[in-house]
């Protein structure tokens, strides 16, 4: 076996981990490089007929997640059989190709490399998050633009909810025994607040609270830093909110008024229904997307096909006068509804039970980082289509496969 190709392969997960939170387009480039190096490494072993290379057994958690990921991709390929918008379907398969590629790359890394690649990947992901935070704060101060300190201005090229989940994962992975870990825990909490993602706020606070309780006895200093992170998250959220938390209340109040007017006078109801979105914000738009998605599911138990999600939802938005969802071309905003609208109830149920089973098994064997991360993905994925954009697909699969690759004893050794 060529030692140089082995060493190079061992750095590929770290390269991807660092680039993931720096810019969403970099992940595709790093995966291409990783695939080339992986191919060269496999060919070198085949041509040399190297029987001395020891192949390690694959962890059952890695096997389960990898198989589930590849099955999901195969199901989306099958969904091309009943899709009408073939071009959109092929684009969806291209964006989600990591469902097939990343499990293969992680299988090779787990089977042929020593344990050091995992630690390098974790450390690189933390450095990548710190590089992202430094870039966003520097840009805001350099341009002296206050809008760059909140919501999509602070998120930059990322979706706010996605980068909030990245930061939450980074806090979960970090150890407060070094400066890098302490900086990420504290500044990461503030950044989640500034991103003004309601899903990010809720999931971030939950993970920080769980980790504070979990680390309190063995590491009181870490628990205190986590508590400080939670306080900074709340302070950042209060500053960056700009009325976003009131959107849901306003939307519910408006809808209740519509219902009252409908009961009082049916002719007047027709007038009101023609302009239901006058005060609708992102929360109301998300509810419109959920309502339209559930309607599609009820009429298409096997889904509308891999490429017909957007066009099918647009038809319902137009019919119902859901102007916010229509103008934003909103997807189902839920990983469960996204795959359900695309492939039906069986796919929705399978994906949900797969995540629940992963979290439950992790709890049974004491793999707490994996269990907490799985809960975070389930909660965030309930209100966001995390598997719709490549910045969600690559990051979720990469972090999931990395976490499943690391046993509890390895976590202890990985923290200095």
CSV table of N, CA and C in Angstrom, one decimal, residues 9-81:
chain,number,residue,atom,x,y,z
A,9,UNK,N,-5.3,10.5,2.0
A,9,UNK,CA,-6.7,10.2,2.2
A,9,UNK,C,-7.2,10.5,3.7
A,10,UNK,N,-6.3,10.4,4.6
A,10,UNK,CA,-6.6,10.7,6.0
A,10,UNK,C,-6.9,12.1,6.3
A,11,UNK,N,-6.4,13.0,5.4
A,11,UNK,CA,-6.7,14.4,5.5
A,11,UNK,C,-7.9,14.9,4.8
A,12,UNK,N,-8.5,14.1,4.0
A,12,UNK,CA,-9.7,14.5,3.2
A,12,UNK,C,-10.9,14.8,4.0
A,13,UNK,N,-11.2,14.0,5.0
A,13,UNK,CA,-12.4,14.4,5.9
A,13,UNK,C,-12.1,15.7,6.6
A,14,UNK,N,-10.9,16.0,7.0
A,14,UNK,CA,-10.6,17.2,7.7
A,14,UNK,C,-10.8,18.4,6.7
A,15,UNK,N,-10.4,18.2,5.5
A,15,UNK,CA,-10.5,19.3,4.5
A,15,UNK,C,-12.0,19.7,4.3
A,16,UNK,N,-12.8,18.6,4.1
A,16,UNK,CA,-14.3,18.9,3.9
A,16,UNK,C,-14.9,19.5,5.2
A,17,UNK,N,-14.4,19.0,6.4
A,17,UNK,CA,-15.0,19.5,7.6
A,17,UNK,C,-14.7,21.0,7.8
A,18,UNK,N,-13.5,21.4,7.4
A,18,UNK,CA,-13.1,22.8,7.6
A,18,UNK,C,-13.9,23.7,6.6
A,19,UNK,N,-14.1,23.2,5.4
A,19,UNK,CA,-14.7,24.0,4.3
A,19,UNK,C,-16.2,24.1,4.5
A,20,UNK,N,-16.8,23.1,5.1
A,20,UNK,CA,-18.3,23.1,5.3
A,20,UNK,C,-18.9,24.4,5.8
A,21,UNK,N,-18.4,24.9,6.9
A,21,UNK,CA,-19.0,26.1,7.5
A,21,UNK,C,-18.4,27.4,6.9
A,22,UNK,N,-17.4,27.3,6.0
A,22,UNK,CA,-16.8,28.5,5.5
A,22,UNK,C,-17.6,29.1,4.3
A,23,UNK,N,-17.9,28.2,3.4
A,23,UNK,CA,-18.8,28.6,2.3
A,23,UNK,C,-19.5,27.4,1.7
A,24,UNK,N,-20.8,27.5,1.4
A,24,UNK,CA,-21.5,26.3,0.9
A,24,UNK,C,-21.0,25.7,-0.4
A,25,UNK,N,-20.4,26.5,-1.2
A,25,UNK,CA,-19.9,26.0,-2.5
A,25,UNK,C,-18.6,25.2,-2.4
A,26,UNK,N,-17.9,25.4,-1.3
A,26,UNK,CA,-16.6,24.7,-1.1
A,26,UNK,C,-16.8,23.2,-0.9
A,27,UNK,N,-17.9,22.8,-0.3
A,27,UNK,CA,-18.1,21.4,0.0
A,27,UNK,C,-18.1,20.6,-1.2
A,28,UNK,N,-18.7,21.1,-2.3
A,28,UNK,CA,-18.8,20.3,-3.6
A,28,UNK,C,-17.3,20.1,-4.1
A,29,UNK,N,-16.5,21.1,-4.0
A,29,UNK,CA,-15.1,21.0,-4.5
A,29,UNK,C,-14.3,20.0,-3.7
A,30,UNK,N,-14.5,20.1,-2.3
A,30,UNK,CA,-13.7,19.2,-1.5
A,30,UNK,C,-14.2,17.7,-1.7
A,31,UNK,N,-15.5,17.5,-1.9
A,31,UNK,CA,-15.9,16.2,-2.2
A,31,UNK,C,-15.4,15.6,-3.5
A,32,UNK,N,-15.2,16.5,-4.5
A,32,UNK,CA,-14.6,16.0,-5.7
A,32,UNK,C,-13.1,15.6,-5.5
A,33,UNK,N,-12.4,16.5,-4.8
A,33,UNK,CA,-11.0,16.1,-4.4
A,33,UNK,C,-10.9,14.9,-3.6
A,34,UNK,N,-11.8,14.7,-2.6
A,34,UNK,CA,-11.8,13.5,-1.8
A,34,UNK,C,-12.1,12.3,-2.6
A,35,UNK,N,-13.0,12.4,-3.5
A,35,UNK,CA,-13.4,11.2,-4.4
A,35,UNK,C,-12.2,10.8,-5.3
A,36,UNK,N,-11.5,11.8,-5.8
A,36,UNK,CA,-10.3,11.5,-6.6
A,36,UNK,C,-9.3,10.8,-5.8
A,37,UNK,N,-9.0,11.3,-4.6
A,37,UNK,CA,-7.9,10.7,-3.8
A,37,UNK,C,-8.4,9.3,-3.3
A,38,UNK,N,-9.7,9.2,-3.0
A,38,UNK,CA,-10.2,7.8,-2.6
A,38,UNK,C,-10.1,6.8,-3.8
A,39,UNK,N,-10.3,7.3,-5.0
A,39,UNK,CA,-10.2,6.4,-6.1
A,39,UNK,C,-8.8,6.0,-6.4
A,40,UNK,N,-7.8,7.0,-6.2
A,40,UNK,CA,-6.4,6.7,-6.4
A,40,UNK,C,-5.9,5.7,-5.4
A,41,UNK,N,-6.4,5.9,-4.1
A,41,UNK,CA,-6.0,5.0,-3.0
A,41,UNK,C,-6.5,3.6,-3.3
A,42,UNK,N,-7.8,3.5,-3.7
A,42,UNK,CA,-8.4,2.1,-4.0
A,42,UNK,C,-7.6,1.4,-5.1
A,43,UNK,N,-7.3,2.2,-6.2
A,43,UNK,CA,-6.6,1.6,-7.3
A,43,UNK,C,-5.2,1.2,-6.9
A,44,UNK,N,-4.5,2.0,-6.1
A,44,UNK,CA,-3.2,1.6,-5.7
A,44,UNK,C,-3.2,0.3,-4.9
A,45,UNK,N,-4.2,0.1,-4.1
A,45,UNK,CA,-4.3,-1.2,-3.4
A,45,UNK,C,-4.6,-2.4,-4.3
A,46,UNK,N,-5.5,-2.1,-5.3
A,46,UNK,CA,-5.9,-3.2,-6.3
A,46,UNK,C,-4.7,-3.5,-7.1
A,47,UNK,N,-3.9,-2.6,-7.7
A,47,UNK,CA,-2.8,-2.9,-8.6
A,47,UNK,C,-1.7,-3.5,-7.8
A,48,UNK,N,-1.4,-3.1,-6.6
A,48,UNK,CA,-0.4,-3.7,-5.8
A,48,UNK,C,-0.7,-5.1,-5.2
A,49,UNK,N,-2.1,-5.4,-5.3
A,49,UNK,CA,-2.6,-6.6,-4.7
A,49,UNK,C,-2.1,-6.7,-3.2
A,50,UNK,N,-2.2,-5.6,-2.5
A,50,UNK,CA,-1.7,-5.5,-1.1
A,50,UNK,C,-2.6,-6.2,-0.1
A,51,UNK,N,-2.2,-7.4,0.3
A,51,UNK,CA,-3.0,-8.1,1.3
A,51,UNK,C,-2.6,-7.8,2.7
A,52,UNK,N,-1.5,-7.0,2.9
A,52,UNK,CA,-1.1,-6.6,4.2
A,52,UNK,C,-2.0,-5.5,4.8
A,53,UNK,N,-2.8,-4.8,4.0
A,53,UNK,CA,-3.6,-3.7,4.5
A,53,UNK,C,-4.7,-4.3,5.3
A,54,UNK,N,-4.8,-3.9,6.5
A,54,UNK,CA,-5.9,-4.4,7.4
A,54,UNK,C,-7.2,-3.6,7.2
A,55,UNK,N,-8.2,-4.3,7.0
A,55,UNK,CA,-9.5,-3.6,6.8
A,55,UNK,C,-10.3,-3.8,8.1
A,56,UNK,N,-10.7,-2.7,8.7
A,56,UNK,CA,-11.4,-2.7,10.0
A,56,UNK,C,-12.9,-3.0,9.8
A,57,UNK,N,-13.5,-3.6,10.7
A,57,UNK,CA,-14.9,-3.9,10.7
A,57,UNK,C,-15.7,-2.5,10.8
A,58,UNK,N,-16.7,-2.4,10.1
A,58,UNK,CA,-17.5,-1.2,10.1
A,58,UNK,C,-18.4,-1.1,11.3
A,59,UNK,N,-18.5,0.0,12.0
A,59,UNK,CA,-19.3,0.2,13.2
A,59,UNK,C,-20.8,0.0,12.7
A,60,UNK,N,-21.6,-0.7,13.5
A,60,UNK,CA,-23.0,-0.9,13.2
A,60,UNK,C,-23.8,0.4,13.0
A,61,UNK,N,-23.4,1.5,13.7
A,61,UNK,CA,-24.0,2.8,13.5
A,61,UNK,C,-23.7,3.4,12.2
A,62,UNK,N,-22.5,3.2,11.8
A,62,UNK,CA,-22.1,3.7,10.4
A,62,UNK,C,-22.8,2.9,9.4
A,63,UNK,N,-22.9,1.6,9.5
A,63,UNK,CA,-23.6,0.8,8.5
A,63,UNK,C,-25.0,1.2,8.4
A,64,UNK,N,-25.7,1.4,9.5
A,64,UNK,CA,-27.1,1.7,9.5
A,64,UNK,C,-27.3,3.1,8.8
A,65,UNK,N,-26.6,4.1,9.2
A,65,UNK,CA,-26.8,5.4,8.6
A,65,UNK,C,-26.4,5.4,7.1
A,66,UNK,N,-25.3,4.7,6.8
A,66,UNK,CA,-24.9,4.6,5.4
A,66,UNK,C,-25.9,3.9,4.5
A,67,UNK,N,-26.4,2.8,5.0
A,67,UNK,CA,-27.4,2.0,4.2
A,67,UNK,C,-28.7,2.8,4.0
A,68,UNK,N,-29.1,3.5,5.1
A,68,UNK,CA,-30.3,4.3,5.1
A,68,UNK,C,-30.2,5.5,4.1
A,69,UNK,N,-29.0,6.1,4.1
A,69,UNK,CA,-28.7,7.2,3.1
A,69,UNK,C,-28.8,6.7,1.7
A,70,UNK,N,-28.2,5.6,1.4
A,70,UNK,CA,-28.2,5.1,0.0
A,70,UNK,C,-29.6,4.6,-0.4
A,71,UNK,N,-30.3,4.0,0.5
A,71,UNK,CA,-31.7,3.6,0.2
A,71,UNK,C,-32.5,4.8,-0.1
A,72,UNK,N,-32.3,5.9,0.6
A,72,UNK,CA,-33.1,7.2,0.4
A,72,UNK,C,-32.8,7.7,-1.0
A,73,UNK,N,-31.5,7.6,-1.4
A,73,UNK,CA,-31.2,8.1,-2.8
A,73,UNK,C,-31.8,7.2,-3.9
A,74,UNK,N,-31.7,5.9,-3.6
A,74,UNK,CA,-32.3,5.0,-4.6
A,74,UNK,C,-33.8,5.2,-4.7
A,75,UNK,N,-34.5,5.5,-3.6
A,75,UNK,CA,-35.9,5.8,-3.7
A,75,UNK,C,-36.2,7.1,-4.5
A,76,UNK,N,-35.3,8.1,-4.3
A,76,UNK,CA,-35.5,9.3,-5.2
A,76,UNK,C,-35.3,9.0,-6.6
A,77,UNK,N,-34.3,8.1,-6.9
A,77,UNK,CA,-34.2,7.7,-8.3
A,77,UNK,C,-35.4,7.0,-8.8
A,78,UNK,N,-36.0,6.1,-8.0
A,78,UNK,CA,-37.2,5.4,-8.4
A,78,UNK,C,-38.4,6.4,-8.6
A,79,UNK,N,-38.4,7.5,-7.8
A,79,UNK,CA,-39.4,8.5,-8.0
A,79,UNK,C,-39.4,9.2,-9.3
A,80,UNK,N,-38.3,9.1,-10.1
A,80,UNK,CA,-38.3,9.6,-11.4
A,80,UNK,C,-39.3,8.9,-12.4
A,81,UNK,N,-39.7,7.7,-12.0
A,81,UNK,CA,-40.6,7.0,-12.9
A,81,UNK,C,-42.0,7.6,-13.0
